[in-house]
PDB file of C-alpha atoms in Angstrom:
ATOM      1  CA  UNK A   1     -19.040  -6.397   8.530  1.00  0.00           C
ATOM      2  CA  UNK A   2     -21.406  -4.399   6.913  1.00  0.00           C
ATOM      3  CA  UNK A   3     -25.321  -4.520   7.310  1.00  0.00           C
ATOM      4  CA  UNK A   4     -25.035  -7.314   4.341  1.00  0.00           C
ATOM      5  CA  UNK A   5     -22.472  -9.557   5.788  1.00  0.00           C
ATOM      6  CA  UNK A   6     -19.672  -8.127   3.616  1.00  0.00           C
ATOM      7  CA  UNK A   7     -16.419  -6.524   4.346  1.00  0.00           C
ATOM      8  CA  UNK A   8     -17.350  -2.919   5.152  1.00  0.00           C
ATOM      9  CA  UNK A   9     -16.059  -0.782   2.559  1.00  0.00           C
ATOM     10  CA  UNK A  10     -13.526   1.131   4.983  1.00  0.00           C
ATOM     11  CA  UNK A  11     -12.074  -2.225   6.151  1.00  0.00           C
ATOM     12  CA  UNK A  12     -10.642  -2.552   2.312  1.00  0.00           C
ATOM     13  CA  UNK A  13      -7.966   0.428   3.450  1.00  0.00           C
ATOM     14  CA  UNK A  14      -7.260  -1.324   6.708  1.00  0.00           C
ATOM     15  CA  UNK A  15      -6.503  -4.800   4.500  1.00  0.00           C
ATOM     16  CA  UNK A  16      -4.494  -2.395   2.101  1.00  0.00           C
ATOM     17  CA  UNK A  17      -2.680  -0.689   4.931  1.00  0.00           C
ATOM     18  CA  UNK A  18      -1.753  -3.997   6.871  1.00  0.00           C
ATOM     19  CA  UNK A  19      -0.416  -5.060   3.159  1.00  0.00           C
ATOM     20  CA  UNK A  20       1.682  -1.819   2.945  1.00  0.00           C
ATOM     21  CA  UNK A  21       2.987  -1.994   6.472  1.00  0.00           C
ATOM     22  CA  UNK A  22       4.468  -5.683   5.921  1.00  0.00           C
ATOM     23  CA  UNK A  23       6.393  -4.219   3.057  1.00  0.00           C
ATOM     24  CA  UNK A  24       7.704  -1.143   4.504  1.00  0.00           C
ATOM     25  CA  UNK A  25       8.772  -2.244   8.180  1.00  0.00           C
ATOM     26  CA  UNK A  26       9.140  -6.089   7.945  1.00  0.00           C
ATOM     27  CA  UNK A  27      10.246  -6.349   4.213  1.00  0.00           C
ATOM     28  CA  UNK A  28      12.441  -3.431   4.332  1.00  0.00           C
ATOM     29  CA  UNK A  29      13.675  -4.609   7.734  1.00  0.00           C
ATOM     30  CA  UNK A  30      14.879  -7.479   6.153  1.00  0.00           C
ATOM     31  CA  UNK A  31      16.835  -5.776   3.590  1.00  0.00           C
ATOM     32  CA  UNK A  32      18.488  -3.864   6.322  1.00  0.00           C
ATOM     33  CA  UNK A  33      16.377  -0.597   5.383  1.00  0.00           C
ATOM     34  CA  UNK A  34      14.821   0.751   8.294  1.00  0.00           C
ATOM     35  CA  UNK A  35      14.295   4.768   7.359  1.00  0.00           C
ATOM     36  CA  UNK A  36      10.493   4.031   6.299  1.00  0.00           C
ATOM     37  CA  UNK A  37      10.004   3.530   9.880  1.00  0.00           C
ATOM     38  CA  UNK A  38      10.576   7.337  10.379  1.00  0.00           C
ATOM     39  CA  UNK A  39       7.628   8.359   9.028  1.00  0.00           C
ATOM     40  CA  UNK A  40       5.429   7.853   5.706  1.00  0.00           C
ATOM     41  CA  UNK A  41       2.394   9.511   5.412  1.00  0.00           C
ATOM     42  CA  UNK A  42      -0.926   8.967   2.738  1.00  0.00           C
ATOM     43  CA  UNK A  43      -1.437  11.653   0.509  1.00  0.00           C
ATOM     44  CA  UNK A  44      -4.071   9.907  -1.674  1.00  0.00           C
ATOM     45  CA  UNK A  45      -5.991   6.563  -1.898  1.00  0.00           C
ATOM     46  CA  UNK A  46      -8.112   5.728  -4.397  1.00  0.00           C
ATOM     47  CA  UNK A  47     -10.341   2.350  -4.179  1.00  0.00           C
ATOM     48  CA  UNK A  48     -12.520   0.665  -6.848  1.00  0.00           C
ATOM     49  CA  UNK A  49     -14.568  -2.053  -5.349  1.00  0.00           C
ATOM     50  CA  UNK A  50     -15.147  -4.348  -8.025  1.00  0.00           C
ATOM     51  CA  UNK A  51     -17.524  -6.698  -6.116  1.00  0.00           C
ATOM     52  CA  UNK A  52     -18.547  -7.593  -2.566  1.00  0.00           C
ATOM     53  CA  UNK A  53     -16.328  -9.789  -0.301  1.00  0.00           C
ATOM     54  CA  UNK A  54     -17.943 -12.181   2.121  1.00  0.00           C
ATOM     55  CA  UNK A  55     -16.742 -11.487   5.695  1.00  0.00           C
ATOM     56  CA  UNK A  56     -14.739 -14.484   7.400  1.00  0.00           C
ATOM     57  CA  UNK A  57     -12.620 -15.836   4.439  1.00  0.00           C
ATOM     58  CA  UNK A  58      -8.585 -15.055   3.502  1.00  0.00           C
ATOM     59  CA  UNK A  59      -8.098 -12.728   0.682  1.00  0.00           C
ATOM     60  CA  UNK A  60      -4.914 -12.066  -1.397  1.00  0.00           C
ATOM     61  CA  UNK A  61      -3.472  -8.565  -1.872  1.00  0.00           C
ATOM     62  CA  UNK A  62      -0.743  -8.319  -4.696  1.00  0.00           C
ATOM     63  CA  UNK A  63       0.937  -5.021  -4.729  1.00  0.00           C
ATOM     64  CA  UNK A  64       3.591  -3.290  -6.423  1.00  0.00           C
ATOM     65  CA  UNK A  65       4.857   0.324  -7.028  1.00  0.00           C
ATOM     66  CA  UNK A  66       3.242   2.109  -9.859  1.00  0.00           C
ATOM     67  CA  UNK A  67       4.961   5.164  -9.685  1.00  0.00           C
ATOM     68  CA  UNK A  68       8.213   6.306  -8.315  1.00  0.00           C
ATOM     69  CA  UNK A  69       9.305  10.161  -7.938  1.00  0.00           C
ATOM     70  CA  UNK A  70      11.856  12.074  -6.179  1.00  0.00           C
ATOM     71  CA  UNK A  71       9.911  12.533  -3.046  1.00  0.00           C
ATOM     72  CA  UNK A  72       6.842  10.349  -3.246  1.00  0.00           C
ATOM     73  CA  UNK A  73       5.803   7.124  -4.892  1.00  0.00           C
ATOM     74  CA  UNK A  74       2.455   5.075  -5.735  1.00  0.00           C
ATOM     75  CA  UNK A  75       1.495   2.037  -4.236  1.00  0.00           C
ATOM     76  CA  UNK A  76      -1.094   0.368  -6.424  1.00  0.00           C
ATOM     77  CA  UNK A  77      -3.111  -2.918  -4.906  1.00  0.00           C
ATOM     78  CA  UNK A  78      -5.220  -5.586  -6.153  1.00  0.00           C
ATOM     79  CA  UNK A  79      -7.190  -7.555  -3.420  1.00  0.00           C
ATOM     80  CA  UNK A  80      -8.356 -10.925  -4.782  1.00  0.00           C
ATOM     81  CA  UNK A  81     -11.198 -13.137  -2.683  1.00  0.00           C
ATOM     82  CA  UNK A  82     -11.426 -16.742  -3.650  1.00  0.00           C
ATOM     83  CA  UNK A  83      -9.416 -15.970  -6.550  1.00  0.00           C
ATOM     84  CA  UNK A  84     -11.384 -13.492  -8.096  1.00  0.00           C
ATOM     85  CA  UNK A  85     -10.419  -9.628  -8.425  1.00  0.00           C
ATOM     86  CA  UNK A  86     -12.703  -8.023  -6.078  1.00  0.00           C
ATOM     87  CA  UNK A  87     -10.968  -4.454  -5.360  1.00  0.00           C
ATOM     88  CA  UNK A  88      -8.326  -2.049  -6.945  1.00  0.00           C
ATOM     89  CA  UNK A  89      -6.681   0.471  -5.033  1.00  0.00           C
ATOM     90  CA  UNK A  90      -3.840   2.960  -5.102  1.00  0.00           C
ATOM     91  CA  UNK A  91      -2.251   4.950  -2.443  1.00  0.00           C
ATOM     92  CA  UNK A  92       0.184   8.154  -3.058  1.00  0.00           C
ATOM     93  CA  UNK A  93       2.974   7.609  -0.263  1.00  0.00           C
ATOM     94  CA  UNK A  94       5.200  10.470   0.829  1.00  0.00           C
ATOM     95  CA  UNK A  95       8.163   9.761   2.996  1.00  0.00           C
ATOM     96  CA  UNK A  96       7.996  11.946   6.052  1.00  0.00           C
ATOM     97  CA  UNK A  97      10.454  13.231   8.721  1.00  0.00           C
ATOM     98  CA  UNK A  98       7.783  12.616  11.782  1.00  0.00           C
ATOM     99  CA  UNK A  99      10.336  14.342  14.307  1.00  0.00           C
ATOM    100  CA  UNK A 100      10.811  17.378  11.972  1.00  0.00           C
ATOM    101  CA  UNK A 101       7.313  17.525  10.878  1.00  0.00           C
ATOM    102  CA  UNK A 102       8.109  17.758   7.059  1.00  0.00           C
ATOM    103  CA  UNK A 103       7.951  15.801   4.155  1.00  0.00           C
ATOM    104  CA  UNK A 104      11.247  14.468   2.805  1.00  0.00           C
ATOM    105  CA  UNK A 105      12.990  12.958  -0.449  1.00  0.00           C
ATOM    106  CA  UNK A 106      13.166   9.287  -0.966  1.00  0.00           C
ATOM    107  CA  UNK A 107      16.853   8.197   0.047  1.00  0.00           C
ATOM    108  CA  UNK A 108      18.932   6.216  -2.683  1.00  0.00           C
ATOM    109  CA  UNK A 109      18.554   3.170  -0.448  1.00  0.00           C
ATOM    110  CA  UNK A 110      14.690   3.317  -0.317  1.00  0.00           C
ATOM    111  CA  UNK A 111      14.677   4.119  -4.278  1.00  0.00           C
ATOM    112  CA  UNK A 112      16.888   0.934  -4.456  1.00  0.00           C
ATOM    113  CA  UNK A 113      14.748  -1.122  -2.035  1.00  0.00           C
ATOM    114  CA  UNK A 114      11.505   0.086  -4.323  1.00  0.00           C
ATOM    115  CA  UNK A 115      12.578  -0.215  -7.625  1.00  0.00           C
ATOM    116  CA  UNK A 116      12.430  -4.039  -8.076  1.00  0.00           C
ATOM    117  CA  UNK A 117       8.749  -3.748  -7.258  1.00  0.00           C
ATOM    118  CA  UNK A 118       8.424  -0.970 -10.116  1.00  0.00           C
ATOM    119  CA  UNK A 119       8.976  -3.077 -13.111  1.00  0.00           C
ATOM    120  CA  UNK A 120      11.466  -0.100 -14.066  1.00  0.00           C
ATOM    121  CA  UNK A 121      14.739  -1.187 -15.310  1.00  0.00           C
TER     122      UNK A 121
END
């Protein structure tokens, strides 16, 4: 909470992260895909704050894949407070091989998991 009783701007990143982790860990695992758990790094975040969000009430986050490339993808989000759009954001995600210490390409299975969320046929 910030000095005005609103959700602090940095907390928005945490809310978006929690939604993203649920998709790439829990959701992907339900589809038999565990490779995202081996590593994803964030190359870029963008957030537009459209209105203050009061502390304490649940929010809804909608997310989708707005760009799908060979070795990166972009997650777009909208955060709703009491049904009203309060923030938009984007995160550029890079699959990463943590043990080897380098980025990697998306596998065919990962692309197949992400594609339905991208709106690309």
